[in-house]
């Protein structure tokens, strides 16, 4: 055998499968130097990959989708759980041969499929059969997404999934799919941040409005090869049956994002961002008049998730009266804001 380092046995049904080359052997054997543009930071320590996978809970019999398997450390830890089916999605074709070794080594009760694809463009709804779907009224789905995500796409990916969760599209068409994912530690902290916290951001409000979020643990960046500049948070995301807001994702997202442009300022300043200059004062006044329980001088980072729902509701009432307002974007230059408002009213 050409491998030089330790062989790692894959444990299946409590038994060891034929020994496989260690993750570091795989990296040496296939000359898998990390590509910075793909945010490749590999975890070689199987104790850590097992700890990450354990956060997903009991995986026995479940259908798992792994994002960015790379050399396969997390993949192996997933396969040790007597799962029914694993689909892995990897953009870098250099990893395909070593992933195929894993697919060939699993027992006949487990199916493993390898997709060579960019997760940002990949539709996940067809990877598992329709008969594994569960209703959204059921708390637990039989499907999990797991991944040590590439940091450079973790935020756009999370926002895309939150949007899909809202629409019950893509993999979320199959039920309340649970996710166990890694993020830069600061992003993990923002996702769980409560009102008043220094980390409170638009991400906290949007994520918590759609899902139960739990920051399970943090590990040091030096556990990865090569070492990223940041530490890593492992987060569980479990979709709520219904979002806590009562309008479209786009409206809620717009309201939360516009307000959080000034997170340290009073919320009146954030709400003003929703309206163009000539009507800013009048419409901001209308919003707070409708919501006497929200004081205009409350700092934005102290607003509760429900407050954002209330503000978005009041905003929606105005937008229904003046539909063109919904296209207003606070980043427009002031000169254009006057012109824009003239055309609208
Ligand atoms: N799971 C491995 C581990 O924990 O050691 C690798 C994790 S590494 C942080 C991220 C992985 O995602 C790499 O294998 C990288 O090639 C892959 N990747 C990066 N961008 C991707 C994309 N857009 N779609 C799918 N995979 C991607």
mmCIF file of C-alpha atoms in Angstrom, residues 82-284:
data_model
loop_
_atom_site.group_PDB
_atom_site.id
_atom_site.type_symbol
_atom_site.label_atom_id
_atom_site.label_comp_id
_atom_site.label_asym_id
_atom_site.label_seq_id
_atom_site.Cartn_x
_atom_site.Cartn_y
_atom_site.Cartn_z
ATOM 1 C CA UNK A 82 -25.489 4.192 10.402
ATOM 2 C CA UNK A 83 -27.115 6.758 8.161
ATOM 3 C CA UNK A 84 -29.362 5.785 5.277
ATOM 4 C CA UNK A 85 -27.924 8.044 2.601
ATOM 5 C CA UNK A 86 -25.184 10.635 2.141
ATOM 6 C CA UNK A 87 -24.919 13.156 -0.689
ATOM 7 C CA UNK A 88 -21.742 15.253 -0.801
ATOM 8 C CA UNK A 89 -21.346 18.412 -2.892
ATOM 9 C CA UNK A 90 -17.796 19.499 -3.722
ATOM 10 C CA UNK A 91 -16.585 22.138 -6.178
ATOM 11 C CA UNK A 92 -12.933 21.055 -6.380
ATOM 12 C CA UNK A 93 -12.588 18.021 -8.637
ATOM 13 C CA UNK A 94 -9.219 17.049 -7.103
ATOM 14 C CA UNK A 95 -11.178 15.565 -4.158
ATOM 15 C CA UNK A 96 -13.387 13.303 -6.233
ATOM 16 C CA UNK A 97 -11.056 10.229 -6.307
ATOM 17 C CA UNK A 98 -10.591 10.183 -2.530
ATOM 18 C CA UNK A 99 -14.327 10.680 -1.993
ATOM 19 C CA UNK A 100 -14.907 7.759 -4.350
ATOM 20 C CA UNK A 101 -12.712 5.595 -2.065
ATOM 21 C CA UNK A 102 -15.112 6.413 0.747
ATOM 22 C CA UNK A 103 -18.191 5.750 -1.394
ATOM 23 C CA UNK A 104 -16.747 2.346 -2.337
ATOM 24 C CA UNK A 105 -16.037 1.442 1.276
ATOM 25 C CA UNK A 106 -19.536 2.002 2.706
ATOM 26 C CA UNK A 107 -21.713 -0.999 3.392
ATOM 27 C CA UNK A 108 -24.668 -1.895 1.221
ATOM 28 C CA UNK A 109 -27.195 -0.356 3.669
ATOM 29 C CA UNK A 110 -25.774 3.114 3.061
ATOM 30 C CA UNK A 111 -25.894 4.947 -0.240
ATOM 31 C CA UNK A 112 -23.288 7.633 -0.936
ATOM 32 C CA UNK A 113 -23.535 10.004 -3.940
ATOM 33 C CA UNK A 114 -20.886 12.497 -4.975
ATOM 34 C CA UNK A 115 -21.888 15.725 -6.759
ATOM 35 C CA UNK A 116 -19.159 17.774 -8.409
ATOM 36 C CA UNK A 117 -20.853 21.188 -8.232
ATOM 37 C CA UNK A 118 -20.793 24.723 -6.913
ATOM 38 C CA UNK A 119 -23.173 24.804 -3.958
ATOM 39 C CA UNK A 120 -24.074 28.430 -4.728
ATOM 40 C CA UNK A 121 -25.634 27.294 -8.022
ATOM 41 C CA UNK A 122 -26.749 23.816 -7.048
ATOM 42 C CA UNK A 123 -30.434 22.918 -6.561
ATOM 43 C CA UNK A 124 -30.584 20.426 -3.704
ATOM 44 C CA UNK A 125 -34.247 19.428 -4.036
ATOM 45 C CA UNK A 126 -33.579 16.415 -6.257
ATOM 46 C CA UNK A 127 -30.790 14.738 -4.271
ATOM 47 C CA UNK A 128 -33.168 12.828 -1.983
ATOM 48 C CA UNK A 129 -36.377 11.045 -3.008
ATOM 49 C CA UNK A 130 -39.752 12.677 -2.309
ATOM 50 C CA UNK A 131 -40.726 9.819 -0.002
ATOM 51 C CA UNK A 132 -38.277 11.029 2.668
ATOM 52 C CA UNK A 133 -40.201 14.299 2.962
ATOM 53 C CA UNK A 134 -41.918 15.167 6.239
ATOM 54 C CA UNK A 135 -44.573 17.771 6.868
ATOM 55 C CA UNK A 136 -43.568 21.201 8.188
ATOM 56 C CA UNK A 137 -45.874 20.612 11.155
ATOM 57 C CA UNK A 138 -43.518 17.833 12.290
ATOM 58 C CA UNK A 139 -40.653 19.091 14.426
ATOM 59 C CA UNK A 140 -38.061 16.684 13.137
ATOM 60 C CA UNK A 141 -37.136 16.010 9.562
ATOM 61 C CA UNK A 142 -35.148 12.981 8.516
ATOM 62 C CA UNK A 143 -32.740 15.168 6.557
ATOM 63 C CA UNK A 144 -29.628 16.990 7.771
ATOM 64 C CA UNK A 145 -27.230 19.402 6.126
ATOM 65 C CA UNK A 146 -23.743 19.235 7.620
ATOM 66 C CA UNK A 147 -20.617 21.085 6.548
ATOM 67 C CA UNK A 148 -17.382 22.756 7.477
ATOM 68 C CA UNK A 149 -18.294 25.609 5.153
ATOM 69 C CA UNK A 150 -15.819 27.602 3.109
ATOM 70 C CA UNK A 151 -15.754 30.943 4.982
ATOM 71 C CA UNK A 152 -15.848 33.026 1.812
ATOM 72 C CA UNK A 153 -19.334 31.800 0.881
ATOM 73 C CA UNK A 154 -20.823 30.982 4.286
ATOM 74 C CA UNK A 155 -22.825 34.222 4.587
ATOM 75 C CA UNK A 156 -24.358 34.281 1.077
ATOM 76 C CA UNK A 157 -25.116 30.583 1.487
ATOM 77 C CA UNK A 158 -26.798 31.122 4.844
ATOM 78 C CA UNK A 159 -28.909 33.980 3.454
ATOM 79 C CA UNK A 160 -29.901 31.851 0.490
ATOM 80 C CA UNK A 161 -30.944 28.989 2.779
ATOM 81 C CA UNK A 162 -32.903 31.329 5.042
ATOM 82 C CA UNK A 163 -34.746 32.596 1.973
ATOM 83 C CA UNK A 164 -35.405 29.009 0.802
ATOM 84 C CA UNK A 165 -36.540 28.090 4.319
ATOM 85 C CA UNK A 166 -39.081 30.910 4.231
ATOM 86 C CA UNK A 167 -40.362 29.747 0.827
ATOM 87 C CA UNK A 168 -40.101 26.031 1.745
ATOM 88 C CA UNK A 169 -38.141 25.580 -1.440
ATOM 89 C CA UNK A 170 -35.128 23.576 -2.478
ATOM 90 C CA UNK A 171 -34.197 21.006 0.221
ATOM 91 C CA UNK A 172 -36.686 22.708 2.578
ATOM 92 C CA UNK A 173 -39.475 21.486 0.309
ATOM 93 C CA UNK A 174 -38.799 18.159 2.072
ATOM 94 C CA UNK A 175 -39.487 19.479 5.588
ATOM 95 C CA UNK A 176 -37.766 21.279 8.446
ATOM 96 C CA UNK A 177 -34.251 20.230 7.450
ATOM 97 C CA UNK A 178 -31.750 20.656 10.287
ATOM 98 C CA UNK A 179 -28.323 22.132 9.657
ATOM 99 C CA UNK A 180 -25.054 21.744 11.532
ATOM 100 C CA UNK A 181 -22.528 24.133 10.055
ATOM 101 C CA UNK A 182 -19.297 25.927 10.820
ATOM 102 C CA UNK A 183 -18.942 29.692 10.601
ATOM 103 C CA UNK A 184 -16.308 32.193 11.505
ATOM 104 C CA UNK A 185 -16.744 32.496 15.308
ATOM 105 C CA UNK A 186 -17.866 36.150 15.071
ATOM 106 C CA UNK A 187 -20.620 35.219 12.610
ATOM 107 C CA UNK A 188 -21.789 32.386 14.875
ATOM 108 C CA UNK A 189 -21.962 34.894 17.747
ATOM 109 C CA UNK A 190 -23.952 37.325 15.624
ATOM 110 C CA UNK A 191 -26.426 34.602 14.667
ATOM 111 C CA UNK A 192 -27.370 33.914 18.303
ATOM 112 C CA UNK A 193 -27.003 37.477 19.660
ATOM 113 C CA UNK A 194 -29.965 38.706 21.715
ATOM 114 C CA UNK A 195 -31.215 42.309 22.020
ATOM 115 C CA UNK A 196 -28.659 44.465 23.851
ATOM 116 C CA UNK A 197 -25.698 42.280 22.893
ATOM 117 C CA UNK A 198 -22.647 43.824 21.243
ATOM 118 C CA UNK A 199 -22.922 41.241 18.461
ATOM 119 C CA UNK A 200 -26.563 42.030 17.660
ATOM 120 C CA UNK A 201 -26.960 42.538 13.898
ATOM 121 C CA UNK A 202 -29.365 42.037 11.016
ATOM 122 C CA UNK A 203 -28.162 38.421 10.868
ATOM 123 C CA UNK A 204 -29.325 37.836 14.472
ATOM 124 C CA UNK A 205 -32.838 39.095 13.711
ATOM 125 C CA UNK A 206 -33.288 37.353 10.373
ATOM 126 C CA UNK A 207 -31.847 34.005 11.471
ATOM 127 C CA UNK A 208 -33.720 33.906 14.785
ATOM 128 C CA UNK A 209 -36.985 34.887 13.092
ATOM 129 C CA UNK A 210 -36.799 31.806 10.880
ATOM 130 C CA UNK A 211 -34.994 29.240 12.988
ATOM 131 C CA UNK A 212 -33.889 28.071 16.417
ATOM 132 C CA UNK A 213 -30.159 28.733 16.475
ATOM 133 C CA UNK A 214 -27.667 27.200 18.870
ATOM 134 C CA UNK A 215 -23.937 27.943 18.950
ATOM 135 C CA UNK A 216 -22.734 24.526 20.110
ATOM 136 C CA UNK A 217 -18.998 25.109 20.546
ATOM 137 C CA UNK A 218 -15.988 26.972 19.204
ATOM 138 C CA UNK A 219 -12.693 25.451 18.092
ATOM 139 C CA UNK A 220 -9.410 27.177 17.389
ATOM 140 C CA UNK A 221 -8.434 28.006 13.836
ATOM 141 C CA UNK A 222 -5.175 26.157 14.438
ATOM 142 C CA UNK A 223 -7.139 22.884 14.387
ATOM 143 C CA UNK A 224 -7.328 23.340 10.584
ATOM 144 C CA UNK A 225 -4.676 22.956 7.884
ATOM 145 C CA UNK A 226 -3.800 25.526 6.671
ATOM 146 C CA UNK A 227 -4.758 27.574 9.690
ATOM 147 C CA UNK A 228 -7.361 30.309 9.006
ATOM 148 C CA UNK A 229 -6.958 33.725 10.680
ATOM 149 C CA UNK A 230 -10.120 33.136 12.712
ATOM 150 C CA UNK A 231 -11.612 30.671 15.194
ATOM 151 C CA UNK A 232 -14.557 28.557 14.174
ATOM 152 C CA UNK A 233 -18.072 28.273 15.659
ATOM 153 C CA UNK A 234 -20.226 25.178 15.162
ATOM 154 C CA UNK A 235 -23.893 26.139 14.891
ATOM 155 C CA UNK A 236 -27.158 24.187 14.790
ATOM 156 C CA UNK A 237 -29.971 25.772 12.789
ATOM 157 C CA UNK A 238 -33.425 24.228 13.049
ATOM 158 C CA UNK A 239 -36.226 25.887 11.036
ATOM 159 C CA UNK A 240 -39.233 27.130 13.007
ATOM 160 C CA UNK A 241 -42.573 25.896 11.759
ATOM 161 C CA UNK A 242 -43.484 29.495 10.871
ATOM 162 C CA UNK A 243 -41.297 32.590 10.788
ATOM 163 C CA UNK A 244 -42.024 35.070 13.573
ATOM 164 C CA UNK A 245 -42.619 37.806 10.976
ATOM 165 C CA UNK A 246 -45.854 38.040 9.029
ATOM 166 C CA UNK A 247 -44.901 39.345 5.594
ATOM 167 C CA UNK A 248 -42.677 38.298 2.696
ATOM 168 C CA UNK A 249 -39.013 37.518 3.358
ATOM 169 C CA UNK A 250 -38.023 40.333 0.996
ATOM 170 C CA UNK A 251 -39.961 43.009 2.875
ATOM 171 C CA UNK A 252 -38.736 41.792 6.275
ATOM 172 C CA UNK A 253 -35.153 41.525 5.017
ATOM 173 C CA UNK A 254 -35.332 45.020 3.538
ATOM 174 C CA UNK A 255 -36.706 46.566 6.742
ATOM 175 C CA UNK A 256 -34.170 44.821 9.002
ATOM 176 C CA UNK A 257 -31.228 45.597 6.694
ATOM 177 C CA UNK A 258 -32.210 49.273 6.268
ATOM 178 C CA UNK A 259 -32.621 49.778 10.020
ATOM 179 C CA UNK A 260 -29.363 48.030 10.910
ATOM 180 C CA UNK A 261 -27.358 50.372 8.738
ATOM 181 C CA UNK A 262 -26.986 52.433 11.947
ATOM 182 C CA UNK A 263 -26.855 49.744 14.626
ATOM 183 C CA UNK A 264 -25.546 52.050 17.408
ATOM 184 C CA UNK A 265 -28.049 54.853 16.715
ATOM 185 C CA UNK A 266 -31.648 55.392 17.821
ATOM 186 C CA UNK A 267 -34.168 53.268 15.931
ATOM 187 C CA UNK A 268 -35.835 56.427 14.558
ATOM 188 C CA UNK A 269 -32.663 56.994 12.506
ATOM 189 C CA UNK A 270 -32.833 53.420 11.185
ATOM 190 C CA UNK A 271 -36.524 53.675 10.235
ATOM 191 C CA UNK A 272 -35.795 56.915 8.356
ATOM 192 C CA UNK A 273 -33.645 54.815 6.041
ATOM 193 C CA UNK A 274 -36.802 53.257 4.623
ATOM 194 C CA UNK A 275 -37.981 56.505 3.050
ATOM 195 C CA UNK A 276 -36.609 59.053 0.554
ATOM 196 C CA UNK A 277 -35.660 62.531 1.784
ATOM 197 C CA UNK A 278 -38.797 64.545 0.992
ATOM 198 C CA UNK A 279 -41.107 62.163 2.916
ATOM 199 C CA UNK A 280 -38.687 60.722 5.491
ATOM 200 C CA UNK A 281 -39.892 62.730 8.508
ATOM 201 C CA UNK A 282 -43.590 62.375 7.796
ATOM 202 C CA UNK A 283 -43.501 58.606 7.226
ATOM 203 C CA UNK A 284 -41.128 57.844 10.071
#
